[in-house]
Short mmCIF file of C-alpha atoms in Angstrom, two decimals:
data_model
loop_
_atom_site.label_atom_id
_atom_site.label_comp_id
_atom_site.label_asym_id
_atom_site.label_seq_id
_atom_site.Cartn_x
_atom_site.Cartn_y
_atom_site.Cartn_z
CA GLN A 168 0.00 0.00 0.00
CA THR A 169 2.85 2.36 0.84
CA ARG A 170 4.44 1.82 -2.57
CA ARG A 171 1.12 2.44 -4.34
CA ILE A 172 0.66 5.69 -2.43
CA GLN A 173 4.19 6.78 -3.33
CA ARG A 174 3.67 5.95 -7.03
CA TYR A 175 0.36 7.84 -7.06
CA ALA A 176 1.95 10.88 -5.42
CA GLU A 177 4.79 10.79 -7.94
CA TYR A 178 2.30 10.50 -10.83
CA ARG A 179 0.31 13.49 -9.53
CA GLY A 180 3.48 15.51 -8.92
CA LEU A 181 2.94 15.52 -5.15
CA ARG A 182 5.98 15.50 -2.88
CA ILE A 183 5.84 12.71 -0.33
CA ARG A 184 8.51 11.52 2.09
CA SER A 185 8.50 8.20 3.90
CA ARG A 186 8.13 10.03 7.24
CA ASP A 187 4.91 11.62 5.93
CA ILE A 188 3.20 8.22 5.85
CA ILE A 189 1.10 7.21 8.86
CA GLN A 190 0.31 3.50 9.10
CA GLU A 191 -2.11 1.91 11.53
CA ARG A 192 -2.37 -1.84 11.43
CA GLY A 193 -5.41 -3.55 12.89
CA VAL A 194 -7.42 -0.39 13.54
CA SER A 195 -11.04 -0.42 12.37
CA GLY A 196 -12.25 2.22 9.95
CA GLY A 197 -15.31 2.40 12.21
CA ILE A 198 -13.27 4.33 14.80
CA PRO A 199 -13.36 8.07 14.04
CA ILE A 200 -10.07 9.05 12.46
CA TYR A 201 -9.03 11.49 15.20
CA ASP A 202 -9.80 8.91 17.94
CA ARG A 203 -7.40 6.27 16.60
CA PRO A 204 -3.99 5.63 18.17
CA SER A 205 -2.28 7.77 15.50
CA GLY A 206 -5.17 10.24 15.35
CA ALA A 207 -3.35 12.92 17.37
CA LEU A 208 -0.34 12.70 15.03
CA PHE A 209 -2.64 12.89 11.99
CA LEU A 210 -4.45 15.92 13.42
CA GLU A 211 -1.17 17.63 14.30
CA ARG A 212 0.10 17.16 10.76
CA VAL A 213 -3.02 18.33 8.95
CA GLU A 214 -3.30 21.39 11.20
CA SER A 215 0.37 22.28 10.66
CA GLY A 216 -0.42 23.88 7.29
CA ARG A 217 2.41 21.91 5.63
CA TYR A 218 0.12 19.41 3.90
CA ALA A 219 -2.40 19.91 1.12
CA HIS A 220 -3.30 16.26 0.46
CA VAL A 221 -4.20 13.08 2.34
CA ILE A 222 -3.81 9.88 0.34
CA SER A 223 -5.38 6.55 1.30
CA THR A 224 -5.74 3.34 -0.66
CA ARG A 225 -9.41 2.78 0.17
CA VAL A 226 -12.34 4.61 1.72
CA ASP A 227 -12.91 1.88 4.32
CA ARG A 228 -9.34 2.37 5.56
CA MET A 229 -10.34 5.89 6.55
CA PHE A 230 -14.09 5.77 7.21
CA ARG A 231 -16.92 3.36 7.88
CA ASN A 232 -19.14 5.96 9.42
CA VAL A 233 -20.83 8.60 7.26
CA ALA A 234 -20.91 11.23 10.00
CA ASP A 235 -17.16 10.83 10.58
CA ALA A 236 -16.49 10.91 6.83
CA ILE A 237 -18.49 14.10 6.29
CA ALA A 238 -17.04 15.82 9.37
CA THR A 239 -13.48 14.88 8.42
CA ILE A 240 -13.92 15.85 4.77
CA ASP A 241 -15.34 19.22 5.84
CA ASP A 242 -12.60 19.66 8.44
CA LEU A 243 -9.83 18.87 5.97
CA SER A 244 -11.48 20.98 3.26
CA SER A 245 -11.55 23.99 5.61
CA LEU A 246 -7.79 23.51 6.00
CA GLY A 247 -7.37 23.39 2.21
CA ILE A 248 -6.62 19.66 2.21
CA SER A 249 -7.96 17.19 -0.38
CA ILE A 250 -8.41 13.47 0.21
CA HIS A 251 -7.27 11.09 -2.52
CA LEU A 252 -8.57 7.52 -2.57
CA LEU A 253 -6.67 5.17 -4.87
CA ASP A 254 -9.02 2.18 -5.10
CA PHE A 255 -12.20 3.80 -6.34
CA GLN A 256 -13.60 1.50 -9.01
CA GLY A 257 -10.20 1.27 -10.70
CA GLN A 258 -9.57 5.00 -10.52
CA ALA A 259 -8.46 7.51 -7.94
CA LEU A 260 -10.97 9.84 -6.30
CA ASP A 261 -9.94 13.37 -5.31
CA THR A 262 -12.16 15.34 -2.93
CA GLY A 263 -10.72 18.61 -4.21
CA SER A 264 -13.86 18.96 -6.34
CA ALA A 265 -17.53 19.04 -5.36
CA THR A 266 -18.11 15.87 -7.39
CA GLY A 267 -15.28 14.06 -5.62
CA ARG A 268 -16.58 15.12 -2.21
CA GLY A 269 -20.14 14.02 -3.06
CA LEU A 270 -18.97 10.66 -4.36
CA LEU A 271 -16.88 10.07 -1.26
CA GLN A 272 -19.89 10.75 0.96
CA VAL A 273 -21.96 8.22 -1.01
CA VAL A 274 -19.17 5.64 -0.85
CA ALA A 275 -18.77 6.27 2.90
CA ALA A 276 -22.51 5.62 3.31
CA PHE A 277 -22.10 2.25 1.58
CA ALA A 278 -19.05 1.44 3.71
CA GLU A 279 -21.11 2.18 6.84
CA MET A 280 -23.94 0.02 5.52
CA GLU A 281 -21.49 -2.82 4.82
CA ARG A 282 -20.13 -2.55 8.36
CA GLY A 283 -23.68 -2.71 9.71
CA LEU A 284 -24.50 -5.76 7.58
CA ILE A 285 -21.37 -7.54 8.80
CA SER A 286 -22.39 -6.78 12.41
CA GLU A 287 -25.91 -8.07 11.78
CA ARG A 288 -24.65 -11.29 10.19
CA THR A 289 -22.21 -11.81 13.06
CA ARG A 290 -24.95 -11.24 15.66
CA ASP A 291 -27.31 -13.60 13.82
CA GLY A 292 -24.61 -16.26 13.55
CA MET A 293 -23.72 -15.95 17.24
CA ALA A 294 -27.41 -16.16 18.22
CA TYR A 295 -27.84 -19.31 16.10
CA LEU A 296 -24.80 -20.93 17.73
CA ARG A 297 -26.00 -20.01 21.24
CA GLN A 298 -29.55 -21.24 20.59
CA ASN A 299 -28.23 -24.56 19.32
CA LEU A 300 -25.68 -24.90 22.14
CA LEU A 301 -22.79 -24.80 19.68
CA ARG A 302 -19.46 -23.22 20.49
CA PHE A 303 -19.43 -19.54 19.55
CA THR A 304 -16.20 -18.43 21.15
CA ARG A 305 -13.00 -19.78 22.62
CA SER A 306 -13.09 -22.04 25.66
CA LEU A 307 -15.68 -20.97 28.21
CA TYR A 308 -15.12 -21.68 31.88
CA GLY A 309 -17.93 -23.92 33.03
CA TRP A 310 -18.43 -25.58 29.65
CA ASN A 311 -16.75 -28.24 27.53
CA VAL A 312 -16.95 -28.66 23.77
CA THR A 313 -17.85 -32.06 22.30
CA GLU A 314 -16.49 -33.43 19.04
CA GLY A 315 -19.68 -32.18 17.37
CA ASN A 316 -18.83 -28.62 18.49
CA ARG A 317 -21.66 -28.66 21.07
CA LEU A 318 -21.36 -27.04 24.48
CA VAL A 319 -22.00 -29.27 27.49
CA PRO A 320 -21.76 -28.20 31.15
CA ASN A 321 -18.59 -28.99 33.07
CA TRP A 322 -20.18 -29.52 36.48
CA ASN A 323 -16.97 -29.12 38.46
CA GLU A 324 -16.34 -25.72 36.86
CA GLN A 325 -20.04 -24.80 37.22
CA ASN A 326 -19.72 -25.45 40.96
CA GLN A 327 -16.65 -23.22 41.10
CA ILE A 328 -18.58 -20.46 39.32
CA ASP A 329 -21.40 -20.77 41.85
CA TYR A 330 -18.86 -20.49 44.67
CA MET A 331 -17.24 -17.40 43.12
CA VAL A 332 -20.66 -15.75 42.63
CA TRP A 333 -21.59 -16.54 46.25
CA GLN A 334 -18.37 -14.89 47.46
CA MET A 335 -18.98 -11.74 45.41
CA LYS A 336 -22.59 -11.51 46.60
CA ASN A 337 -21.18 -11.55 50.13
CA GLY A 338 -18.90 -8.57 49.48
CA ALA A 339 -15.70 -10.08 48.09
CA SER A 340 -14.10 -8.19 45.21
CA ALA A 341 -13.31 -9.96 41.93
CA THR A 342 -9.60 -9.55 42.70
CA SER A 343 -9.88 -11.17 46.13
CA VAL A 344 -11.96 -14.02 44.66
CA ALA A 345 -9.30 -14.59 42.00
CA ARG A 346 -6.53 -14.59 44.63
CA MET A 347 -8.45 -17.08 46.77
CA MET A 348 -9.13 -19.38 43.79
CA ASN A 349 -5.44 -19.28 42.86
CA LYS A 350 -4.49 -20.06 46.48
CA ARG A 351 -6.79 -23.10 46.43
CA GLY A 352 -5.08 -24.31 43.22
CA MET A 353 -8.12 -23.78 40.99
CA LYS A 354 -7.04 -23.41 37.36
CA ALA A 355 -8.53 -21.34 34.56
CA LYS A 356 -9.97 -23.13 31.52
CA LYS A 357 -6.60 -23.33 29.78
CA GLY A 358 -4.72 -24.25 32.93
CA GLY A 359 -3.45 -20.81 33.94
CA LYS A 360 -4.29 -18.74 37.00
#
């Protein structure tokens, strides 16, 4: 992605240095851009007045929320900064024009809708698994998984859960319960403390 951004900048006659590139791995486009781990650095750079362009490979790398997209586009536009998106139906999209800005808002709306559909499908899938007593997550304390991927109670662990709940209902903190369970040699699902 970095190389593509550099080639695009070179093609457009835009000066870009490697230190100008901000990368965030594993951060959802659903998090508003200024709230991300590198958001403060991004904001500092765009407000410095030294930049006139922001280049990203895809809209969903920047936005999956229409309100955030519109607010950021307006914010950057007020600073005289255009957004360039490289993967826009085989072409690049530049928000320096009214058409580019309008198209980006429409695309951001579809990205938000896609994010919502993914969430709905995930919720529906999780509900199906729960209703059918199938495993829907990693190991759960108090439950075992059969060869058929079904959840069955582990009665020893269920008893330990009841004991922990009883302690907390009688004023013990979660930390003190954990310490006591560790002292008694009770192991977590994967054998740790």
